[in-house]
DNA sequence: AATTTAAGGTAACAAAGGTTACATAGGAAA
DNA sequence: TTTCCTATGTAACCTTTGTTACCTTAAATT
């Protein structure tokens, strides 16, 4: 575990902190689709991502979903952070977007390290900052963009996360993430194909030039 | 200033911290409409609200606005917090919703106090947490609600902030906050009036039963 | 091979919200 | 008082998005 830690976090955490994390943290490997956290659950630990990606979702009262953002290597879940202190319930759902490696740190350590290590404080603050900005971007997109632009952003982001130009999702799945309907997404995807930006196949989409 | 600090923050900060804040902070009184922060500006200090309310807005590339949330007594602007560390620019605009009293703390103190005072760390973390949750609520509203529900929520929140059942805004101003158009807002307000929920007047709206 | 299931294509229609245009009314200013 | 500006009311129309319904096709299952 210490190797993975040094590789992913060695440049931001001092050695003493890395060692503390290694002592109390537990290494975890989850496969695609694994639900790490659900709305209303209590938070057990704080995840430090080593590799892979986690999809963070919001749900409304009718069970409709909306993709908020992805967590990647070097990220942590800031929702977790504050849930530690008060024992608040999670406001979001987190699902592994692909096979993912991470280290779970017990929540009690958070405050202890915040007093002790400047690098840890910076990490926490930066993490919050990043999450706030991701949320703002998502919000911008929903508030200011029409569905066609949102779909293009979605495809781009998905391709970036998966490091390729193939998006392995059905139209229905995309519709869930964007909180729209399958017919609308199919319609817009077809337009993008006619413009030569993508190619549609069964169960996957190929990005040509977005 | 120390009186105001003790009154608003005495129950969460220890005396030593209160004294430090009083030493380096500057008391500020701003009137309704005063712009405390704009998008792209660098952050000078961190505001601790004593009384009044601050409206926090987001703007898109066309200059269209969207109300994110209000800051009230006991709040601070978490956007400021991280801008301190890296010298990032503000992502939001902050405007006094009414006459407001606040204390500005130099940004350098933030990290120093985070190491020294547990109460300060908690305050910062809680502040982030609150802001994240407010953003999530705003996002929910935009993503999941139709305009009529958003308008009702808006009127309720506005009435709560202003501690009364009168909303002193034109339809155009409401339209800006909700990122809609004046005609749409007038149309929906008229419906609410016909349902007996509000009464419309020139330049103000009276809430009857929402 | 025959059957079933899931994914995607498409038409027709409905609803929400945005746009344009113009009328009216309340106040402020001249 | 008269004029002018701003806020509001409202109709007509358009675009975007959502909904329902039905069809085709690829792939999995029997």
XYZ file of N, CA and C in Angstrom, chain A residues 58-61 64-66 68-69 78-79 82-83 85 88-89 91-92 110-112 114-115 118 121-122 124-126 128-133 135-140 142-145 179, chain B residues 58-61 64-66 68-69 78-79 82-83 85 88-89 91-92 110-112 114-115 118 121-122 124-126 128-133 135-140 142-145 179:
276
model
N -26.628 12.649 -7.787
C -27.648 13.221 -6.934
C -28.976 12.592 -7.335
N -29.904 12.464 -6.401
C -31.199 11.863 -6.714
C -32.319 12.745 -6.188
N -33.404 12.863 -6.908
C -34.532 13.640 -6.389
C -35.570 12.707 -5.766
N -36.638 13.283 -5.265
C -37.639 12.526 -4.519
C -38.312 11.437 -5.347
N -35.276 10.129 -9.647
C -34.549 10.536 -10.853
C -33.134 10.929 -10.484
N -32.194 10.540 -11.327
C -30.791 10.788 -11.031
C -30.225 11.949 -11.838
N -29.090 12.407 -11.380
C -28.351 13.437 -12.107
C -26.876 13.271 -11.771
N -23.287 14.360 -11.043
C -22.674 15.597 -10.580
C -21.264 15.764 -11.123
N -20.409 14.790 -10.855
C -19.028 14.862 -11.339
C -18.332 13.531 -11.087
N -15.307 15.184 -0.859
C -15.464 16.229 0.155
C -16.793 16.118 0.888
N -17.731 15.431 0.266
C -18.990 15.210 0.983
C -18.696 14.422 2.257
N -17.121 16.490 5.700
C -17.870 17.140 6.753
C -18.828 16.200 7.445
N -19.166 15.148 6.751
C -20.038 14.170 7.378
C -19.334 13.544 8.575
N -17.489 15.006 10.869
C -17.507 15.816 12.079
C -18.839 15.711 12.801
N -23.377 13.496 9.973
C -24.422 13.745 8.995
C -24.491 12.606 7.989
N -25.652 12.465 7.377
C -25.824 11.443 6.359
C -25.368 11.957 5.003
N -25.370 13.032 1.225
C -26.334 13.684 0.352
C -26.244 13.130 -1.067
N -25.282 12.263 -1.288
C -25.013 11.817 -2.660
C -24.802 10.305 -2.734
N -9.091 12.669 10.461
C -9.143 13.865 9.640
C -8.746 15.120 10.405
N -9.389 15.306 11.554
C -9.132 16.528 12.308
C -7.745 16.500 12.950
N -7.370 15.337 13.439
C -6.037 15.190 14.041
C -4.954 15.637 13.060
N -5.334 17.459 10.439
C -5.506 18.856 10.016
C -4.745 19.786 10.949
N -4.658 19.413 12.226
C -3.901 20.230 13.182
C -2.405 20.006 12.995
N 0.410 20.562 7.667
C -0.032 21.623 6.764
C -0.442 21.048 5.407
N -3.970 19.792 5.569
C -4.929 20.908 5.526
C -5.098 21.407 4.099
N -3.976 21.614 3.426
C -4.051 22.088 2.046
C -4.819 21.108 1.162
N -7.133 19.000 2.055
C -8.555 19.065 2.361
C -9.186 20.313 1.754
N -8.517 21.437 1.948
C -9.067 22.683 1.412
C -9.134 22.649 -0.105
N -8.076 22.160 -0.717
C -8.078 22.087 -2.178
C -9.161 21.146 -2.667
N -12.013 20.494 -1.209
C -13.274 21.228 -1.138
C -13.410 22.183 -2.310
N -12.337 22.894 -2.546
C -12.347 23.884 -3.608
C -12.658 23.232 -4.953
N -11.976 22.125 -5.232
C -12.213 21.428 -6.495
C -13.656 20.971 -6.614
N -14.167 20.451 -5.530
C -15.536 19.935 -5.562
C -16.530 21.067 -5.777
N -16.317 22.168 -5.096
C -17.187 23.332 -5.299
C -17.150 23.768 -6.757
N -15.964 23.788 -7.325
C -15.860 24.215 -8.718
C -16.512 23.220 -9.667
N -19.024 21.371 -8.948
C -20.459 21.581 -8.777
C -20.909 22.816 -9.542
N -20.119 23.864 -9.484
C -20.459 25.084 -10.215
C -20.504 24.817 -11.716
N -19.565 24.045 -12.208
C -19.569 23.718 -13.637
C -20.813 22.936 -14.019
N -21.146 21.953 -13.198
C -22.353 21.171 -13.457
C -23.572 22.078 -13.472
N -23.610 22.962 -12.493
C -24.726 23.879 -12.369
C -24.815 24.813 -13.579
N -23.688 25.361 -13.992
C -23.644 26.197 -15.193
C -24.257 25.468 -16.363
N -26.285 22.943 -16.466
C -27.724 22.719 -16.371
C -28.505 24.012 -16.534
N -27.989 25.073 -15.935
C -28.741 26.326 -15.929
C -28.642 27.061 -17.260
N -27.491 27.020 -17.883
C -27.258 27.894 -19.028
C -27.251 27.184 -20.377
N -26.977 25.878 -20.383
C -26.861 25.185 -21.666
C -28.134 24.431 -22.020
N -30.460 13.352 -16.633
C -31.832 13.579 -16.211
C -32.708 14.015 -17.380
N -23.967 33.609 -9.840
C -23.131 33.028 -10.876
C -23.510 33.700 -12.185
N -22.545 33.836 -13.085
C -22.842 34.470 -14.365
C -22.325 33.606 -15.502
N -23.055 33.547 -16.616
C -22.553 32.781 -17.758
C -21.902 33.722 -18.765
N -21.417 33.125 -19.852
C -20.637 33.891 -20.823
C -21.423 35.038 -21.466
N -25.688 36.406 -18.433
C -26.908 36.020 -17.726
C -26.570 35.566 -16.311
N -27.405 35.944 -15.377
C -27.121 35.653 -13.985
C -27.969 34.500 -13.456
N -27.543 34.014 -12.307
C -28.298 32.988 -11.601
C -27.973 33.100 -10.125
N -27.318 31.899 -6.558
C -26.890 30.623 -5.988
C -27.450 30.440 -4.578
N -27.166 31.393 -3.702
C -27.660 31.300 -2.328
C -27.380 32.601 -1.598
N -17.205 30.540 1.455
C -16.221 29.478 1.269
C -15.476 29.617 -0.047
N -16.084 30.331 -0.963
C -15.360 30.567 -2.212
C -14.068 31.321 -1.887
N -10.663 29.117 -0.348
C -9.610 28.466 -1.098
C -8.897 29.418 -2.019
N -9.558 30.508 -2.348
C -8.893 31.485 -3.191
C -7.686 32.050 -2.452
N -5.438 30.479 -0.629
C -4.249 29.638 -0.655
C -3.521 29.750 -1.988
N -6.267 32.133 -6.495
C -7.245 31.939 -7.555
C -8.218 33.116 -7.602
N -8.822 33.299 -8.756
C -9.809 34.362 -8.904
C -11.180 33.870 -8.457
N -14.987 32.921 -8.528
C -15.876 32.314 -9.514
C -17.272 32.902 -9.418
N -17.481 33.745 -8.419
C -18.841 34.234 -8.168
C -18.874 35.744 -7.908
N -5.880 32.584 7.826
C -6.730 31.412 7.734
C -6.002 30.125 8.099
N -4.873 29.915 7.452
C -4.146 28.673 7.682
C -3.524 28.639 9.075
N -3.006 29.781 9.488
C -2.405 29.877 10.825
C -3.411 29.436 11.892
N -6.064 27.716 11.450
C -6.527 26.333 11.240
C -5.617 25.352 11.980
N -4.342 25.700 12.083
C -3.416 24.847 12.817
C -3.609 25.019 14.324
N -8.970 24.538 17.077
C -9.901 23.516 16.598
C -11.238 24.137 16.192
N -11.004 25.488 12.714
C -11.068 24.403 11.730
C -12.506 23.950 11.534
N -13.193 23.732 12.645
C -14.582 23.299 12.551
C -15.431 24.301 11.798
N -14.483 26.461 9.551
C -14.146 26.429 8.124
C -14.780 25.210 7.453
N -14.643 24.062 8.079
C -15.208 22.848 7.499
C -16.719 22.927 7.410
N -17.313 23.409 8.483
C -18.772 23.529 8.472
C -19.229 24.504 7.408
N -17.741 25.183 4.593
C -17.680 24.482 3.312
C -18.875 23.561 3.142
N -19.144 22.831 4.190
C -20.237 21.880 4.160
C -21.557 22.586 3.849
N -21.819 23.666 4.550
C -23.052 24.418 4.327
C -23.135 24.917 2.892
N -22.035 25.425 2.416
C -22.057 25.973 1.060
C -22.297 24.864 0.046
N -21.646 23.726 0.233
C -21.877 22.587 -0.660
C -23.349 22.197 -0.657
N -23.923 22.167 0.535
C -25.329 21.783 0.615
C -26.253 22.809 -0.023
N -25.451 24.723 -2.482
C -25.273 24.540 -3.923
C -26.067 23.335 -4.409
N -26.060 22.269 -3.632
C -26.817 21.077 -4.015
C -28.312 21.392 -4.074
N -28.783 22.147 -3.116
C -30.199 22.520 -3.126
C -30.550 23.349 -4.353
N -29.704 24.318 -4.652
C -29.927 25.138 -5.838
C -29.955 24.255 -7.077
N -29.004 23.349 -7.130
C -28.899 22.448 -8.275
C -30.130 21.547 -8.399
N -30.564 21.012 -7.283
C -31.786 20.203 -7.270
C -32.931 20.982 -7.884
N -32.967 23.553 -9.841
C -32.843 23.811 -11.278
C -33.029 22.544 -12.090
N -32.463 21.455 -11.594
C -32.481 20.221 -12.381
C -33.836 19.528 -12.323
N -34.468 19.562 -11.157
C -35.636 18.708 -10.963
C -36.969 19.463 -10.940
N -36.935 20.751 -10.630
C -38.198 21.485 -10.509
C -38.516 22.278 -11.768
N -32.802 33.257 -13.757
C -32.377 33.047 -15.136
C -33.554 32.650 -16.023
